[in-house]
Amino acid sequence: MMFPSLFLNECRQTLKCKTYYIIIICMLIFFISQLSAFDMINKPEPNQESYGFTFSSDERLIMETALQVLIGEYNANRYVTYPIGFYKEVTLSEKKQAKMLEIIREISGLDEDELKAAYESNGINPGVSAEQAKLSIAEDISYERFMELMKQADKLLGGGSMYRKSYIKYIARVPASFNEALQAYNDIIYKERLTGAYARLFCDYLGIVLAILPVFLAVTRALRDKRGGANQVIFSKKAGSASIILSRYLSTVLMIMLPVLAIAGYLSVQFLYYGANEGIDVDVFAFFKYSLFWLLPAVMISSSVGIFLTELTQTAIAIVAMGIWWFVSMSVADLGGGYGWNLIPRHNTIGNYQVFIDNFKILVLNRIGYSLLAILLAAAAVLVYDLKRRGKLAIYGKRASNIKGKP
Amino acid sequence: MRYMERELQILKVNLKHFILPHLLLSIVLMGLSPLAIGIENLDAQRTARVLEMFTALSGIIILTPVCLPEQNSDIRELVEVKYLSYTRVILARILENLFFLMIIIGFYIIWLKLNNCSFPMLKYYLGTLAEAFFLGGLGFCAFMILGQIAVGYLLPLMYYIMAFGGGRRLLGSLYPFSMIYGSYREKFYLAVLGLVLFVVGVGYIHFYKKLRYRKRADKA
């Protein structure tokens, strides 16, 4: 019976906390500035001037374009990489350049002199198209082997290059046709029932702030006892450590999710109204489903890191830790839907349904994995708190003081 | 002379017990940056990107927690009964933290130059410092007024995220990544606003304390 009353008490405490309202304001400002006016999709018409662009999935074109970029970089020995999103120019040693040459030779089927001649006569560089560069691929090379070689090239460069698996599929950019544009439109209307596509974009943006904002609330809450000098009093209370910490943790998660679900509700009503006017059968619950599936794990992680590290150190170090994690996640994120194991999976476009489906399995694993990690961290916070109550860890946090033998 | 001794003592204690971990964190992050960020042979635009999007964040780490010691209730109570003006203590700490921030950013800029990056050194140094000063000022002011270190870190980080997502369109004259586009006007505004935020933060705590003393005296 202790837990429900503690949980409700924590929710009430959060409602009295200034940090909570500042977080909500920040969330709303971010939402309004980024997503207040969705661009509604239009059905493509024949003979339009342009249907935008798409990334070719033609394996030969991908291979030709990648080879052309690689030869240009090889000849200059200046390779562009983005290991955590920031530009990094890599210059290879002679030994690694020789390995890179082997890769190029296998893909092109040309020897060193032929490569040099091709480079000089066709002006191959990253700005020249494969067609202009008159490049050809070795007849006997398969796409699978090509991908293996690209992986090796990326490894030689230390990762984050244009030859990495997540980027290579975007290397050959071509104009979209009417049929492709129509297919994308139909996917959004019939397969995603409109709201699915927009809910993903909603999660893409909200995920950015929800991976970092909860840590501030968790830290504020955990530091409040220290600031008010209330640790000793709470330690001597009857309530179990698990009840105290988990009620804090769950109330933090719930109180952060409430405004998110409120925004999801607001958008659902807007789309319901739009769908009724346009004769589109929309999925009313899409924003809620996506919020719980996509955003909740990030909120859980951010809150658990906040509670665990603050209970352990009694400092605001969790903000720095989460800040660094956030910075790296944002920097390496693939905006086009290559979710991987990133804490902030991005899908910065309306639609692109096929990419979502292709990567759905890894996204599910990603979200479940982070949820489990969050639960583990919350359990670790309970353990730390319990040890402190028993006097086995320093009450005022500085672990060094414990080493000195102080209570 | 006695006056100076006291001030020096404040600076010594601040460095030894409070600001050192924050300085070390900044130094470690910058020292490790070549592992992830290219800092060799960069042109002016790419150098600006590194300085504005990464280096300037040290302002939040170093300047925001000026009054962190007083988060501890014991220290807070002790400080309140001291004869020495708390405002003067804060001012001394701010200047010391700012001094170290200037040194750290300065060294990083020299490092970039030694790594064959081509950029206008003084302009970029002042521009980066202005942004770091503003970010730190925003955190410091929020911390002073709201009394919670978490909010002190939250507001400058949110501003940074907004700049990341919203760009120049959203933040206009206060856009922090303007050097990437070759503009320094925004840096001037940021420096001035940063100064205002520090003045507001210090002023708030100065008058708030006076008010508290007066109330206590009235009660007594």
XYZ file of C-alpha atoms in Angstrom:
627
model
C 0.000 0.000 0.000
C 3.028 2.210 0.475
C 3.907 2.477 -3.210
C 0.666 4.041 -4.592
C 0.656 6.783 -1.974
C 4.360 7.494 -2.523
C 3.827 7.557 -6.271
C 0.946 10.024 -5.985
C 2.971 12.128 -3.603
C 5.871 12.237 -6.067
C 3.504 13.313 -8.853
C 2.193 16.093 -6.598
C 5.765 17.146 -5.793
C 6.566 17.272 -9.497
C 3.560 19.511 -10.062
C 5.042 21.947 -7.549
C 8.469 21.850 -9.191
C 9.593 24.833 -11.297
C 11.878 22.650 -13.401
C 8.880 20.635 -14.574
C 7.088 23.673 -15.971
C 10.267 24.950 -17.605
C 10.658 21.544 -19.271
C 7.079 21.681 -20.560
C 7.625 25.211 -21.885
C 10.846 24.108 -23.616
C 9.037 21.134 -25.128
C 6.194 23.302 -26.382
C 8.521 25.942 -27.825
C 10.435 23.227 -29.638
C 7.238 21.627 -30.919
C 5.757 24.917 -32.095
C 8.963 26.067 -33.766
C 9.538 22.783 -35.570
C 6.150 21.214 -36.145
C 3.317 23.646 -35.591
C 2.370 23.633 -39.261
C 2.705 20.286 -40.995
C 3.060 20.470 -44.765
C 0.166 18.375 -45.985
C 1.003 16.078 -48.869
C -0.501 16.596 -52.298
C -1.362 13.915 -54.808
C 1.167 14.054 -57.668
C -0.233 14.949 -61.091
C 1.131 13.774 -64.465
C 3.501 16.133 -66.311
C 4.582 18.029 -63.225
C 7.863 19.871 -63.662
C 9.457 17.887 -60.862
C 8.564 15.093 -58.478
C 11.491 15.740 -56.193
C 14.337 13.303 -56.025
C 14.911 9.826 -54.829
C 17.881 7.612 -54.125
C 18.415 5.034 -56.798
C 18.356 1.434 -55.701
C 19.949 0.401 -59.007
C 22.913 -1.596 -57.758
C 25.036 -0.834 -60.784
C 24.454 2.903 -60.471
C 25.280 2.767 -56.740
C 28.505 0.899 -57.475
C 29.521 3.282 -60.255
C 28.831 6.389 -58.180
C 30.613 5.040 -55.115
C 33.620 4.007 -57.192
C 33.805 7.409 -58.785
C 33.776 9.154 -55.396
C 36.331 6.729 -54.020
C 38.784 7.200 -56.909
C 38.553 10.987 -56.528
C 39.336 10.781 -52.823
C 42.044 8.158 -53.313
C 43.944 10.278 -55.812
C 43.917 13.283 -53.490
C 44.483 11.041 -50.424
C 41.887 13.161 -48.654
C 38.839 11.236 -47.524
C 35.841 12.975 -46.026
C 34.325 11.290 -42.975
C 31.771 12.264 -40.352
C 32.543 9.996 -37.377
C 30.121 11.796 -35.059
C 28.543 14.132 -37.539
C 31.420 16.607 -37.649
C 33.589 16.897 -40.701
C 36.837 14.982 -40.449
C 39.375 14.720 -43.238
C 41.380 11.524 -43.194
C 44.773 11.096 -44.848
C 45.855 7.477 -45.110
C 49.326 6.076 -44.593
C 51.083 4.494 -47.580
C 50.209 1.046 -46.329
C 46.518 1.859 -46.011
C 46.517 3.661 -49.355
C 47.872 0.485 -50.920
C 45.013 -1.469 -49.346
C 42.543 1.117 -50.646
C 44.041 0.759 -54.122
C 43.438 -2.976 -53.966
C 39.778 -2.301 -53.178
C 39.454 0.131 -56.086
C 41.164 -2.281 -58.448
C 38.854 -5.106 -57.521
C 35.756 -2.963 -58.045
C 36.914 -1.380 -61.303
C 39.005 -4.180 -62.744
C 41.638 -1.563 -63.708
C 45.292 -1.555 -62.780
C 47.047 1.459 -61.232
C 48.120 3.051 -64.536
C 44.694 2.599 -66.075
C 43.130 4.169 -62.992
C 45.453 7.149 -63.184
C 44.753 7.554 -66.884
C 41.004 7.357 -66.280
C 41.290 9.917 -63.491
C 43.300 12.366 -65.563
C 41.336 12.043 -68.804
C 37.854 12.099 -67.236
C 38.412 14.522 -64.375
C 37.088 12.136 -61.765
C 36.315 13.812 -58.483
C 33.421 13.714 -56.012
C 31.636 16.508 -57.900
C 31.568 14.727 -61.243
C 28.763 12.292 -62.001
C 29.459 8.646 -62.764
C 28.152 9.161 -66.281
C 30.466 12.109 -66.908
C 33.373 10.196 -65.467
C 32.711 7.317 -67.923
C 33.384 4.806 -65.223
C 32.727 1.142 -65.491
C 32.568 -1.600 -62.931
C 34.391 -4.923 -63.276
C 32.105 -7.349 -65.073
C 32.470 -10.168 -62.553
C 31.898 -8.267 -59.314
C 28.676 -8.921 -57.388
C 26.844 -6.335 -55.290
C 27.479 -8.397 -52.158
C 31.223 -8.410 -52.818
C 31.066 -4.681 -53.549
C 29.401 -4.076 -50.167
C 32.085 -6.127 -48.445
C 34.756 -4.016 -50.111
C 32.950 -0.830 -49.098
C 32.908 -2.063 -45.520
C 36.647 -2.616 -45.704
C 37.147 0.879 -47.133
C 35.081 2.401 -44.342
C 37.085 0.470 -41.762
C 40.358 1.718 -43.250
C 39.038 5.258 -42.820
C 37.993 4.751 -39.209
C 34.220 4.756 -39.871
C 31.752 7.491 -40.745
C 32.817 7.638 -44.397
C 30.579 7.807 -47.462
C 31.183 4.082 -47.940
C 29.528 2.968 -44.727
C 26.546 0.667 -45.110
C 23.996 3.199 -43.843
C 25.133 5.862 -46.312
C 25.981 3.926 -49.429
C 22.310 3.460 -50.364
C 21.983 7.253 -50.550
C 25.015 7.800 -52.713
C 23.217 7.710 -56.081
C 20.676 10.534 -56.066
C 18.330 10.635 -59.073
C 15.137 12.546 -60.003
C 11.907 10.768 -58.946
C 9.443 9.662 -61.609
C 5.669 10.218 -61.566
C 5.056 6.549 -60.709
C 7.481 6.655 -57.805
C 5.893 9.821 -56.457
C 2.405 8.295 -56.815
C 3.510 5.116 -55.063
C 4.904 7.162 -52.141
C 1.616 9.104 -51.926
C -0.478 5.927 -51.961
C 1.674 4.369 -49.248
C 0.981 7.330 -46.977
C -2.757 7.414 -47.638
C -3.584 3.688 -47.689
C -0.862 1.854 -45.816
C -0.155 4.475 -43.167
C -3.638 5.999 -43.082
C -2.044 9.439 -43.206
C -1.323 9.812 -39.491
C 1.283 7.031 -39.426
C 3.626 9.050 -41.633
C 3.099 12.260 -39.651
C 3.390 10.506 -36.305
C 6.846 9.320 -37.332
C 7.890 12.866 -38.137
C 6.406 13.979 -34.806
C 8.512 11.356 -33.002
C 11.553 12.297 -35.033
C 11.454 15.852 -33.682
C 10.141 15.232 -30.171
C 12.697 12.434 -29.758
C 15.454 15.051 -29.961
C 14.330 16.867 -26.822
C 12.863 13.899 -24.983
C 16.235 12.158 -24.934
C 17.630 14.963 -22.791
C 14.843 16.867 -20.996
C 13.792 14.158 -18.494
C 17.292 14.013 -17.010
C 16.837 17.570 -15.704
C 13.675 16.654 -13.858
C 15.211 13.466 -12.469
C 18.304 15.328 -11.250
C 16.259 18.128 -9.715
C 14.127 15.624 -7.858
C 17.060 13.553 -6.646
C 19.036 16.615 -5.530
C 16.088 18.169 -3.711
C 16.549 15.970 -0.657
C 20.223 16.831 -0.473
C 19.538 20.534 -0.887
C 16.881 20.532 1.787
C 19.019 18.353 4.050
C 16.204 15.792 4.139
C 18.197 12.664 3.365
C 18.593 11.604 6.982
C 14.888 11.987 7.681
C 13.825 9.985 4.629
C 16.422 7.313 5.291
C 14.877 6.616 8.665
C 11.339 6.239 7.261
C 9.563 2.922 7.052
C 9.106 2.860 3.291
C 11.297 0.445 1.349
C 14.116 1.746 -0.877
C 12.471 0.228 -3.966
C 9.193 2.019 -3.222
C 10.924 5.374 -2.719
C 13.138 5.262 -5.824
C 10.694 3.549 -8.176
C 7.886 5.924 -7.216
C 10.216 8.819 -8.102
C 11.312 7.177 -11.300
C 7.852 6.233 -12.525
C 6.388 9.603 -11.586
C 9.160 11.325 -13.572
C 8.434 9.157 -16.615
C 4.673 9.648 -16.314
C 4.840 13.399 -15.753
C 7.085 13.833 -18.808
C 4.860 11.637 -20.966
C 1.668 13.481 -20.008
C 2.371 16.639 -22.054
C 3.672 14.452 -24.905
C 0.400 12.522 -24.980
C -1.527 15.786 -24.745
C 0.253 17.080 -27.865
C -0.403 13.700 -29.542
C -4.095 14.099 -28.708
C -4.170 17.617 -30.113
C -2.589 16.441 -33.383
C -4.939 13.443 -33.607
C -7.951 15.756 -33.446
C -6.449 18.019 -36.119
C -5.800 15.097 -38.463
C -9.181 13.555 -37.779
C -10.790 16.792 -38.867
C -8.535 17.050 -41.936
C -9.201 13.411 -42.885
C -12.964 13.895 -42.602
C -12.783 16.892 -44.952
C -10.546 15.175 -47.491
C -12.252 11.781 -47.338
C -9.177 10.020 -45.924
C -9.563 7.231 -43.414
C -7.047 8.260 -40.747
C -5.666 6.189 -37.879
C -6.804 8.170 -34.821
C -4.443 6.380 -32.437
C -1.281 6.597 -34.541
C 0.213 9.518 -32.598
C -0.367 7.721 -29.285
C 0.978 4.403 -30.542
C 4.103 5.965 -31.978
C 4.645 8.106 -28.861
C 4.587 5.089 -26.584
C 6.661 2.918 -28.878
C 9.195 5.492 -30.114
C 9.456 8.148 -27.422
C 8.781 6.366 -24.139
C 12.075 4.369 -24.151
C 14.076 7.585 -24.566
C 12.197 9.178 -21.662
C 12.837 6.065 -19.579
C 16.569 6.075 -20.321
C 17.031 9.771 -19.687
C 15.126 9.557 -16.376
C 16.967 6.452 -15.202
C 20.400 7.886 -16.014
C 19.372 10.991 -14.059
C 18.169 9.103 -11.010
C 20.979 6.535 -10.957
C 23.916 8.902 -11.328
C 22.441 11.495 -8.978
C 21.758 8.927 -6.278
C 25.263 7.577 -6.743
C 27.172 10.860 -6.702
C 24.728 13.438 -5.313
C 25.910 15.790 -8.055
C 24.485 16.938 -11.382
C 26.966 14.751 -13.296
C 24.022 12.906 -14.906
C 23.299 16.031 -16.961
C 26.829 16.016 -18.355
C 26.702 12.258 -19.023
C 23.326 12.481 -20.741
C 24.433 15.635 -22.552
C 27.419 13.832 -24.056
C 25.272 10.820 -24.967
C 22.719 13.141 -26.570
C 25.396 15.046 -28.496
C 26.942 11.873 -29.916
C 23.534 10.336 -30.734
C 22.446 13.462 -32.557
C 25.708 13.720 -34.434
C 25.740 10.168 -35.764
C 21.990 9.939 -36.417
C 20.924 8.927 -39.907
C 18.069 11.296 -40.778
C 16.715 9.004 -43.453
C 15.610 6.104 -41.280
C 18.735 4.022 -40.676
C 17.819 3.686 -37.012
C 20.493 1.227 -35.874
C 21.157 1.362 -32.130
C 20.938 5.115 -31.873
C 19.178 6.432 -28.764
C 17.528 9.048 -30.995
C 16.267 7.190 -34.074
C 15.558 9.737 -36.787
C 13.036 9.657 -39.634
C 13.121 13.233 -40.808
C 10.694 12.967 -43.682
C 7.004 12.465 -44.311
C 6.502 8.988 -45.704
C 9.491 6.947 -46.815
C 7.371 4.012 -45.700
C 9.505 1.318 -47.313
C 12.581 2.439 -45.350
C 10.545 2.255 -42.152
C 9.351 -1.267 -42.939
C 12.844 -2.409 -43.971
C 14.274 -1.192 -40.657
C 11.310 -1.985 -38.428
C 12.879 -5.052 -36.850
C 16.025 -3.245 -35.737
C 13.909 -0.330 -34.486
C 11.861 -2.686 -32.301
C 15.040 -4.262 -30.934
C 16.466 -0.797 -30.341
C 13.463 0.401 -28.370
C 13.115 -2.793 -26.330
C 16.861 -2.788 -25.644
C 16.819 0.759 -24.296
C 13.709 0.073 -22.216
C 15.455 -2.885 -20.578
C 18.594 -0.821 -19.985
C 16.450 1.868 -18.344
C 14.866 -0.698 -16.037
C 18.332 -2.000 -15.105
C 19.546 1.506 -14.300
C 16.470 2.175 -12.173
C 17.134 -1.099 -10.309
C 20.768 -0.034 -9.823
C 19.533 3.279 -8.389
C 17.429 1.327 -5.872
C 20.500 -0.670 -4.891
C 22.649 2.427 -4.413
C 19.945 4.115 -2.377
C 19.532 1.046 -0.222
C 23.273 0.808 0.421
C 23.294 4.436 1.501
C 20.438 3.857 3.883
C 22.367 1.002 5.418
C 25.378 3.269 5.803
C 27.479 1.370 3.292
C 27.767 4.322 0.925
C 28.293 7.955 1.909
C 25.072 9.839 2.647
C 26.332 13.099 1.188
C 27.320 11.448 -1.967
C 31.047 12.060 -2.280
C 32.272 8.527 -2.501
C 35.736 9.642 -1.466
C 34.370 10.497 1.947
C 33.207 6.914 2.248
C 36.658 5.641 1.446
C 37.954 7.735 4.319
C 35.604 5.747 6.512
C 33.026 8.403 7.176
C 29.380 7.281 7.399
C 46.646 44.203 1.086
C 44.379 42.332 3.459
C 41.579 42.868 1.003
C 43.606 41.259 -1.745
C 44.555 38.358 0.504
C 40.925 37.580 1.116
C 40.093 37.736 -2.555
C 43.010 35.486 -3.397
C 41.871 33.023 -0.774
C 38.421 32.904 -2.391
C 39.981 32.220 -5.778
C 42.205 29.509 -4.351
C 39.342 27.703 -2.608
C 37.131 28.052 -5.671
C 39.784 26.532 -7.901
C 40.729 23.737 -5.565
C 37.342 22.612 -4.338
C 34.711 23.719 -6.814
C 35.713 24.586 -10.339
C 38.547 22.118 -10.884
C 36.354 19.138 -11.946
C 34.537 21.364 -14.425
C 37.785 22.653 -15.873
C 39.137 19.125 -16.144
C 35.960 17.958 -17.859
C 36.260 20.744 -20.436
C 39.926 19.999 -21.005
C 39.287 16.263 -21.372
C 36.433 16.810 -23.825
C 38.527 19.159 -25.927
C 41.583 16.953 -25.658
C 39.635 13.945 -26.890
C 37.917 15.874 -29.674
C 40.359 14.784 -32.449
C 39.097 11.227 -31.988
C 35.726 12.267 -33.300
C 36.069 15.693 -34.879
C 38.453 16.640 -37.634
C 40.683 19.457 -36.402
C 43.325 19.324 -39.112
C 43.498 21.244 -42.387
C 40.062 22.805 -41.910
C 38.956 25.818 -43.888
C 37.396 28.824 -42.160
C 33.822 27.544 -42.421
C 34.604 24.129 -40.995
C 36.710 25.619 -38.225
C 33.788 27.855 -37.277
C 31.563 24.797 -37.129
C 33.881 23.086 -34.648
C 34.286 26.190 -32.507
C 30.646 27.248 -32.440
C 29.000 23.870 -32.160
C 31.484 22.165 -29.880
C 34.073 24.384 -28.203
C 31.631 27.073 -27.048
C 29.736 24.486 -24.995
C 32.543 24.748 -22.437
C 30.891 28.023 -21.407
C 27.987 26.031 -19.953
C 30.340 23.658 -18.131
C 32.573 26.361 -16.635
C 30.388 29.419 -16.076
C 27.027 27.963 -15.052
C 28.054 26.302 -11.773
C 29.580 29.433 -10.192
C 27.307 29.094 -7.166
C 27.165 25.310 -7.088
C 28.764 25.076 -3.609
C 25.738 26.819 -2.114
C 23.483 23.993 -3.308
C 24.686 22.238 -0.176
C 22.480 23.481 2.677
C 25.345 23.472 5.199
C 27.574 25.664 3.049
C 24.638 27.909 2.190
C 23.878 28.558 5.839
C 27.526 29.167 6.603
C 27.892 31.653 3.753
C 24.805 33.550 4.853
C 26.226 34.327 8.279
C 29.648 35.392 7.004
C 30.588 39.034 7.246
C 32.159 39.034 3.795
C 29.731 40.121 1.071
C 28.426 37.119 -0.852
C 28.133 39.286 -3.966
C 31.874 39.885 -3.881
C 32.526 36.171 -3.537
C 30.380 35.471 -6.590
C 32.034 38.213 -8.621
C 35.481 36.862 -7.788
C 34.400 33.355 -8.790
C 32.865 34.564 -12.061
C 36.043 36.396 -13.024
C 38.185 33.399 -12.168
C 35.997 30.977 -14.118
C 35.913 33.385 -17.046
C 39.683 33.652 -16.946
C 40.044 29.876 -17.219
C 37.435 29.734 -19.971
C 39.420 32.297 -21.962
C 42.592 30.282 -21.506
C 41.008 26.962 -22.484
C 39.350 28.362 -25.600
C 42.562 30.221 -26.443
C 44.630 27.063 -26.270
C 42.122 25.190 -28.394
C 42.263 27.921 -31.042
C 46.074 27.788 -31.050
C 45.860 24.011 -31.372
C 43.621 24.363 -34.425
C 46.045 26.857 -35.948
C 48.986 24.528 -35.336
C 47.002 21.812 -37.092
C 47.040 23.876 -40.255
C 43.472 25.173 -40.063
C 43.042 28.465 -41.884
C 40.818 31.020 -40.159
C 41.010 34.546 -38.712
C 42.352 33.748 -35.259
C 41.359 36.790 -33.223
C 37.885 37.092 -34.730
C 37.162 33.429 -34.157
C 38.556 33.565 -30.644
C 36.359 36.486 -29.674
C 33.352 34.999 -31.481
C 33.672 31.666 -29.702
C 34.236 33.394 -26.387
C 31.143 35.556 -26.919
C 28.991 32.491 -27.514
C 30.471 30.610 -24.557
C 29.992 33.709 -22.374
C 26.355 33.974 -23.404
C 25.645 30.276 -22.856
C 27.312 30.430 -19.451
C 25.498 33.673 -18.600
C 22.153 32.133 -19.469
C 22.888 29.141 -17.251
C 24.241 31.284 -14.419
C 21.276 33.664 -14.455
C 18.745 30.815 -14.523
C 20.585 29.087 -11.683
C 20.654 32.259 -9.576
C 17.007 33.127 -10.048
C 15.493 29.646 -9.883
C 17.996 28.189 -7.460
C 18.346 24.851 -9.232
C 21.474 23.764 -11.031
C 19.448 21.517 -13.355
C 17.606 24.558 -14.729
C 20.944 26.311 -15.039
C 22.094 23.643 -17.468
C 18.695 23.154 -19.068
C 18.158 26.634 -20.522
C 21.478 27.051 -22.377
C 21.234 23.479 -23.663
C 17.698 24.123 -24.890
C 18.893 27.280 -26.605
C 21.632 25.232 -28.262
C 19.118 22.595 -29.385
C 16.846 25.302 -30.777
C 19.774 26.705 -32.739
C 20.561 23.215 -33.989
C 17.002 22.571 -35.123
C 15.570 25.988 -35.872
C 18.577 27.701 -37.364
C 18.929 31.381 -38.188
C 15.283 31.737 -39.127
C 14.234 31.063 -35.564
C 16.889 32.853 -33.536
C 17.687 35.749 -35.842
C 20.237 38.124 -34.306
C 20.907 35.688 -31.488
C 21.827 32.794 -33.742
C 24.952 31.282 -32.159
C 26.450 29.599 -35.238
C 26.802 32.749 -37.340
C 30.549 32.507 -37.986
C 29.834 29.510 -40.206
C 28.113 32.027 -42.484
C 30.849 34.614 -42.029
C 28.804 36.927 -39.803
C 30.066 38.391 -36.518
C 27.215 40.788 -35.769
C 25.380 38.095 -33.777
C 28.461 37.577 -31.616
C 28.330 41.167 -30.490
C 24.692 40.787 -29.420
C 25.488 37.534 -27.634
C 28.380 39.113 -25.724
C 26.253 42.071 -24.634
C 23.334 39.862 -23.653
C 25.694 37.534 -21.809
C 26.939 40.481 -19.762
C 23.372 41.552 -19.034
C 22.536 38.034 -17.856
C 25.499 37.980 -15.473
C 24.535 41.399 -14.112
C 20.936 40.282 -13.637
C 22.046 37.070 -11.922
C 24.421 38.804 -9.534
C 21.995 41.692 -8.977
C 19.182 39.304 -8.172
C 21.152 37.409 -5.564
C 22.490 40.652 -4.076
C 19.071 42.210 -3.558
C 17.396 38.945 -2.643
C 19.883 38.407 0.164
C 19.455 41.968 1.412
C 15.719 41.444 1.488
C 16.113 38.211 3.443
C 18.381 39.855 5.996
C 15.936 42.711 6.408
C 13.045 40.313 6.942
C 15.053 38.372 9.495
C 16.054 41.574 11.270
C 12.424 42.715 11.346
C 11.391 39.389 12.861
C 14.125 39.572 15.462
